PDB file of C-alpha atoms in Angstrom:
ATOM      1  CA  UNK A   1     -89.000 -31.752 244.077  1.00 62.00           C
ATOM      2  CA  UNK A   2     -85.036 -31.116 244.453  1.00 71.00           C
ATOM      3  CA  UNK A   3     -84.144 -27.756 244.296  1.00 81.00           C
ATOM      4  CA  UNK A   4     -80.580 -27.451 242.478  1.00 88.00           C
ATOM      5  CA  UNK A   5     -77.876 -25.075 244.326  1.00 89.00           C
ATOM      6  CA  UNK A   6     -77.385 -23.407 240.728  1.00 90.00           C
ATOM      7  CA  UNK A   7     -81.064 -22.713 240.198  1.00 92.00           C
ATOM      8  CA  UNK A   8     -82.154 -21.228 243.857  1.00 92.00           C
ATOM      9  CA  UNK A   9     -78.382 -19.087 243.118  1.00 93.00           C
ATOM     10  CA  UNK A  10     -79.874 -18.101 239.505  1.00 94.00           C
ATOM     11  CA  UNK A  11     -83.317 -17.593 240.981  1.00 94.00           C
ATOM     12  CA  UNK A  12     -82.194 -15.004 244.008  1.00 94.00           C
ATOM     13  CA  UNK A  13     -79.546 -13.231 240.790  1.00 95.00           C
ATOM     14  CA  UNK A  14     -82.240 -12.703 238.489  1.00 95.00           C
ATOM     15  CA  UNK A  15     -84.791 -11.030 241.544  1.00 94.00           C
ATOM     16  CA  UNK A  16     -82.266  -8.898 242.692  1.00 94.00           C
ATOM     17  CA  UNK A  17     -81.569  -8.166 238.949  1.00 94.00           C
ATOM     18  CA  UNK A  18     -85.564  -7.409 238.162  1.00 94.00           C
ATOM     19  CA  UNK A  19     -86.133  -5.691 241.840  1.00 94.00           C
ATOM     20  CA  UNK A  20     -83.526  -3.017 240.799  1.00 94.00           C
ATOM     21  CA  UNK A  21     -85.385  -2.249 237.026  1.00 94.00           C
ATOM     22  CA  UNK A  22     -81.831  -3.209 235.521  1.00 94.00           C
ATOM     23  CA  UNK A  23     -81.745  -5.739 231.955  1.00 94.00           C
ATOM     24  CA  UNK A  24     -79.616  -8.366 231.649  1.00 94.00           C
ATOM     25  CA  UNK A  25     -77.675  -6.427 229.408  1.00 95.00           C
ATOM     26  CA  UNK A  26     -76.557  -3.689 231.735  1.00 95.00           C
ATOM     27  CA  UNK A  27     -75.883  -6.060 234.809  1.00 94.00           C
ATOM     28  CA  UNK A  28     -73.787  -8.172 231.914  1.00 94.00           C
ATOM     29  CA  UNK A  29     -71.511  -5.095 230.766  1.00 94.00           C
ATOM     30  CA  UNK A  30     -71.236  -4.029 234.501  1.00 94.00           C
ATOM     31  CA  UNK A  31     -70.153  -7.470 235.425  1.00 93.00           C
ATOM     32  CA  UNK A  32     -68.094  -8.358 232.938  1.00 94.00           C
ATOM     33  CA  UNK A  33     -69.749 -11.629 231.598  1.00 93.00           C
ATOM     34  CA  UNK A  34     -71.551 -12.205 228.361  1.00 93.00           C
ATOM     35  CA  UNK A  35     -75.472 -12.036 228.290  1.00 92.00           C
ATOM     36  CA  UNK A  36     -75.699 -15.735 227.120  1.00 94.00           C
ATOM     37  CA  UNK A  37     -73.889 -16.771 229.962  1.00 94.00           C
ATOM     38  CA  UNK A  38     -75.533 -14.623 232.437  1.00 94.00           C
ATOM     39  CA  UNK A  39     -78.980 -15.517 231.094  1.00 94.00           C
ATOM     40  CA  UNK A  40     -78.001 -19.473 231.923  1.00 95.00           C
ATOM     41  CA  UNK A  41     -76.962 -18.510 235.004  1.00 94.00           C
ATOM     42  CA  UNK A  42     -80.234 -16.494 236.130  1.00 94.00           C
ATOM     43  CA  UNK A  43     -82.376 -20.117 234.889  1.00 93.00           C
ATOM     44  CA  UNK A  44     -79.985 -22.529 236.191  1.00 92.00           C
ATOM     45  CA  UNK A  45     -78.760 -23.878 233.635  1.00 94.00           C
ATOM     46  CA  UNK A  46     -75.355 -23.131 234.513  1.00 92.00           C
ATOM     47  CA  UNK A  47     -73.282 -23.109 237.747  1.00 91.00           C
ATOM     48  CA  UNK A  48     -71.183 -20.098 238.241  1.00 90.00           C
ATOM     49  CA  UNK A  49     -67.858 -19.747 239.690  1.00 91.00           C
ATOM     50  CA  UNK A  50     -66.848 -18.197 242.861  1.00 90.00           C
ATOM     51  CA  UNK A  51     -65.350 -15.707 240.726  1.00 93.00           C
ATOM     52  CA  UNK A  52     -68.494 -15.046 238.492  1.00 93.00           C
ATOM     53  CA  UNK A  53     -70.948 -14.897 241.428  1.00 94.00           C
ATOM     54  CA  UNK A  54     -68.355 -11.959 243.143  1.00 93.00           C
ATOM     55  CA  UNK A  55     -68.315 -10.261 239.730  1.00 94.00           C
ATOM     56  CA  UNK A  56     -72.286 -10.462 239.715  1.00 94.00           C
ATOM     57  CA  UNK A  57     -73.277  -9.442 242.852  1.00 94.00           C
ATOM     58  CA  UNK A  58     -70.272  -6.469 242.829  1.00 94.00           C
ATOM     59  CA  UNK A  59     -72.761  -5.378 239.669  1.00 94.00           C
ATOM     60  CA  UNK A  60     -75.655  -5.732 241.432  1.00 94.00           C
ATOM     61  CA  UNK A  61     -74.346  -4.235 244.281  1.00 94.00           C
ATOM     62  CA  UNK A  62     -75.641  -7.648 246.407  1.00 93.00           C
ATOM     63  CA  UNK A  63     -73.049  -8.967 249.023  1.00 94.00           C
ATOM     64  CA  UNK A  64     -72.064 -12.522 248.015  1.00 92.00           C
ATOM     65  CA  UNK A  65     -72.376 -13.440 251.558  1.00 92.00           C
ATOM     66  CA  UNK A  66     -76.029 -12.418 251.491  1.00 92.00           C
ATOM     67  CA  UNK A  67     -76.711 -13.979 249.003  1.00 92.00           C
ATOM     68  CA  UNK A  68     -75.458 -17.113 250.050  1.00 91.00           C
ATOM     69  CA  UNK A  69     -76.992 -16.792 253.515  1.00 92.00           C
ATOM     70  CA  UNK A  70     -80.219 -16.328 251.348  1.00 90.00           C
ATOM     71  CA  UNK A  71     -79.936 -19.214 249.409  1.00 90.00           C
ATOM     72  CA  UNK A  72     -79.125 -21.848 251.816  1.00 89.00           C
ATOM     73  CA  UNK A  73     -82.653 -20.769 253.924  1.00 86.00           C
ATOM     74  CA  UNK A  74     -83.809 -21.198 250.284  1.00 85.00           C
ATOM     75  CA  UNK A  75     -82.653 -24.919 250.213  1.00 84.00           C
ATOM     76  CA  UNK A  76     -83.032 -26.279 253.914  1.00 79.00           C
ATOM     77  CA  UNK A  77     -86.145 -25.177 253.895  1.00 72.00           C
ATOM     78  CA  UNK A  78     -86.337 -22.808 257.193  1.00 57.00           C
ATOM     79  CA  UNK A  79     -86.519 -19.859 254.709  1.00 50.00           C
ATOM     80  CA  UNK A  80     -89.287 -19.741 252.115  1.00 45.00           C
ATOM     81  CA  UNK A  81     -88.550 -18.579 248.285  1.00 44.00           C
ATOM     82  CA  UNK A  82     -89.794 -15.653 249.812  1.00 47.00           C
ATOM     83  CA  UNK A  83     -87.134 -14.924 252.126  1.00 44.00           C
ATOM     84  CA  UNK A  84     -85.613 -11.424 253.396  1.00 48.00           C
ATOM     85  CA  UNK A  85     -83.052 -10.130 250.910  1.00 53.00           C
ATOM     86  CA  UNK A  86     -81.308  -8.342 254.047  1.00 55.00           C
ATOM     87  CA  UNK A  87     -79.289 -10.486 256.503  1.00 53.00           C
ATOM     88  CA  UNK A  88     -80.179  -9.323 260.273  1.00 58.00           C
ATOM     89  CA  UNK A  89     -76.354  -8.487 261.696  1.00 59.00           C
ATOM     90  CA  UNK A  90     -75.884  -8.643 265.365  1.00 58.00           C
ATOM     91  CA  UNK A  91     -73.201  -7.264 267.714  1.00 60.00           C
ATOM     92  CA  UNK A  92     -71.954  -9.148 270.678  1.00 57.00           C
ATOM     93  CA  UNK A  93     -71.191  -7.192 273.692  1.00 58.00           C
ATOM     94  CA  UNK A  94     -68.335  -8.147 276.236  1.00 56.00           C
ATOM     95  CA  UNK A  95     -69.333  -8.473 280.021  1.00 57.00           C
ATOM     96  CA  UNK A  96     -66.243  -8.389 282.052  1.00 60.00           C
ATOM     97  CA  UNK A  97     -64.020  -9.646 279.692  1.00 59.00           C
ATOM     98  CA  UNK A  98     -66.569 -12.755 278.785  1.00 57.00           C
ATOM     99  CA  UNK A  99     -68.561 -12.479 275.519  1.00 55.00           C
ATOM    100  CA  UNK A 100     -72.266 -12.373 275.980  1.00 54.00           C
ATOM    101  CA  UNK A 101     -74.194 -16.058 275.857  1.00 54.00           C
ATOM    102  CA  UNK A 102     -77.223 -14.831 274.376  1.00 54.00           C
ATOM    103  CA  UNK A 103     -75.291 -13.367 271.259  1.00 51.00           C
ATOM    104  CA  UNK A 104     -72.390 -15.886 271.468  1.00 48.00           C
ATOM    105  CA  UNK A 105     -74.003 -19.084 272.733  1.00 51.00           C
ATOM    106  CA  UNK A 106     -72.599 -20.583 275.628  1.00 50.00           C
ATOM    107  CA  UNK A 107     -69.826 -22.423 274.434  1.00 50.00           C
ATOM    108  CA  UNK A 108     -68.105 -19.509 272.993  1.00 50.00           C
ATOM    109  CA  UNK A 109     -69.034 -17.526 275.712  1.00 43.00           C
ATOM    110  CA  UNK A 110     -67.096 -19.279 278.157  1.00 49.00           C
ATOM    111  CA  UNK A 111     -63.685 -18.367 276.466  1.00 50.00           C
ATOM    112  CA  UNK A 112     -61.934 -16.346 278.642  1.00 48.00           C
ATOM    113  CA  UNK A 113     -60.880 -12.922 276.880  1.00 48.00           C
ATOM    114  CA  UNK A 114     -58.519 -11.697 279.522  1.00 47.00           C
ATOM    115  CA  UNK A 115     -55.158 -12.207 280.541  1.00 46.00           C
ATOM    116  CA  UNK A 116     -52.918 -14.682 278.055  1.00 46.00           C
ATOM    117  CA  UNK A 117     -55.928 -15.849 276.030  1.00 46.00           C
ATOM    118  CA  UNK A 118     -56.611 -12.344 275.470  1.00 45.00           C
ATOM    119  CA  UNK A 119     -53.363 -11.694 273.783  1.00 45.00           C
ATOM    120  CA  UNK A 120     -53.107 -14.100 271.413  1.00 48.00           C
ATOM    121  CA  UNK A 121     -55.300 -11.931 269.407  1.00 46.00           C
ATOM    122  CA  UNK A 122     -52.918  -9.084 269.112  1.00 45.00           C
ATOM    123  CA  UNK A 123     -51.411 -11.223 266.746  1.00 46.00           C
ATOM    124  CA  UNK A 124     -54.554 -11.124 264.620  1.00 46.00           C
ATOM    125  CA  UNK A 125     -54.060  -7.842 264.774  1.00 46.00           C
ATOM    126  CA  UNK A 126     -56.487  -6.705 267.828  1.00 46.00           C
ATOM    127  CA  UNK A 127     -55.279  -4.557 270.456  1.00 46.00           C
ATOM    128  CA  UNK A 128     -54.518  -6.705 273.826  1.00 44.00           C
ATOM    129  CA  UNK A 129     -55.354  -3.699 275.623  1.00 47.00           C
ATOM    130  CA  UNK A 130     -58.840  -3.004 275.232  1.00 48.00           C
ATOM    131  CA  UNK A 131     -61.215  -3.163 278.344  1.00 49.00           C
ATOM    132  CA  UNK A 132     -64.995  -3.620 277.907  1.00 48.00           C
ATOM    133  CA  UNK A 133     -65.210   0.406 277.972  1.00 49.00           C
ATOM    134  CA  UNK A 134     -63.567   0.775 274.877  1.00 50.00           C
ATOM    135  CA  UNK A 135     -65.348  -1.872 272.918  1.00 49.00           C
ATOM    136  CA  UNK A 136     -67.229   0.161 270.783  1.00 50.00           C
ATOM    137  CA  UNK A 137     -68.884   0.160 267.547  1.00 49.00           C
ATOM    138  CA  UNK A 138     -65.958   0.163 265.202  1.00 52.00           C
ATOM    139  CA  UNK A 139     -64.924  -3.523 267.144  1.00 52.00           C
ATOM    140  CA  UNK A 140     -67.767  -5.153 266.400  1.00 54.00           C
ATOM    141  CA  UNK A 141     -67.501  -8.703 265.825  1.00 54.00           C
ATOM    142  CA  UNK A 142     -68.165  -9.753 261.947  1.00 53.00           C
ATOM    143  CA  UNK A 143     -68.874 -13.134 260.791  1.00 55.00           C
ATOM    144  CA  UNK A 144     -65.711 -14.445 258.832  1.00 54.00           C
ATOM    145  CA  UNK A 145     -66.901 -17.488 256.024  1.00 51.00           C
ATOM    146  CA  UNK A 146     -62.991 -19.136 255.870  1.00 53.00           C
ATOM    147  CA  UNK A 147     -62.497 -23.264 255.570  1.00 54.00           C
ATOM    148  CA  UNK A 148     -59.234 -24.987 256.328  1.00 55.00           C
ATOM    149  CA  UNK A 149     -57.697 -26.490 253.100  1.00 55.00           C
ATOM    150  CA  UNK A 150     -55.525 -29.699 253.638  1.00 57.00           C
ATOM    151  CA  UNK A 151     -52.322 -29.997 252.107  1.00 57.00           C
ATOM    152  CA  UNK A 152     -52.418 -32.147 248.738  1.00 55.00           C
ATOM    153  CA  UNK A 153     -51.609 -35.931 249.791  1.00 52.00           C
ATOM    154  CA  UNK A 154     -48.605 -36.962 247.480  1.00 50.00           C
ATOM    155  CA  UNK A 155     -47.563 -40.381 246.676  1.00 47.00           C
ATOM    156  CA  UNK A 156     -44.515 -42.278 246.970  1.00 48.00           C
ATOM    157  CA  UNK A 157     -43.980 -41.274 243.506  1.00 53.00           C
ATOM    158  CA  UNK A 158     -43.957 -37.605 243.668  1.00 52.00           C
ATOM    159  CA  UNK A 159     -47.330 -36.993 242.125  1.00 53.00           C
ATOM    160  CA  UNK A 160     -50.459 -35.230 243.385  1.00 51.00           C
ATOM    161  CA  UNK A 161     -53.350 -37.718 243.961  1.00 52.00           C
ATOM    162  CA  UNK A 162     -57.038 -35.605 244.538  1.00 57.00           C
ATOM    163  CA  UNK A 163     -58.637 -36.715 247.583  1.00 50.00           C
TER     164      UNK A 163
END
């Protein structure tokens, strides 16, 4: 049987929900959304926005990207509908100016961090002139969820057409 994306979402919601000894009603007020909708939303009968899901998990005090991680094991299968509610977050060390295969895997690993490839970054706002020594735990590197969005293709006639 096919597991919907809006019911393994609604299913993960409404354990975090019942794990914490909170009602619907209390997570509803403290997220903003009506019970009714909320309720749908636990059972899968609706899909909630980006926007919703945030306001949801910022009331259940659940990171959305936890979630998320959760619920894709969820629906490929490698995690069971039993899976951790914690997501295991690793740090990646530097080794002479090389990040660390076994963290990194060795494609990303072989990006050199030194020297002009190294500076680019200070324009992501990193400090160029960090060795390995002063890598610490404050510069740890964090998983960033981001997707390029094209520009809207426009035709000869000036309006938007949706890819």
């Amino acid at each position: 049987m096919t597991v919907l994306l809006r019911e393994a979402v609604g299913e993960r919601l409404r354990r975090a929900r019942t794990a914490q000894s909170r009602t619907l009603r209390d997570v509803s007020r403290a997220a903003r959304v009506s019970l009714g909708y909320l309720s749908e939303v636990e059972r899968g009968r609706k899909e909630a926005s980006s926007e919703l899901l945030s306001s949801i998990c910022g009331a259940l005090d659940l990171p959305l990207p936890e979630l998320l991680v959760t619920v894709a094991g969820d629906l490929d299968g490698s995690g069971s509908v039993l899976a951790p509610a914690m997501v295991e977050q690793r740090t990646a060390d530097f080794d002479g100016g090389r990040l660390v295969p076994s963290l990194m895997g060795a494609d990303l690993s072989e990006a050199d961090l030194s020297g002009a490839d190294f500076a680019d970054t200070e324009a992501a706002g990193i400090d160029a002139q960090l060795s390995s020594e002063d890598l610490t735990e404050e510069h740890r590197l964090q998983p960033v969820l981001s997707q390029r969005i094209s520009p809207p293709l426009r035709s000869s006639g000036g309006v938007v057409v949706a890819a």
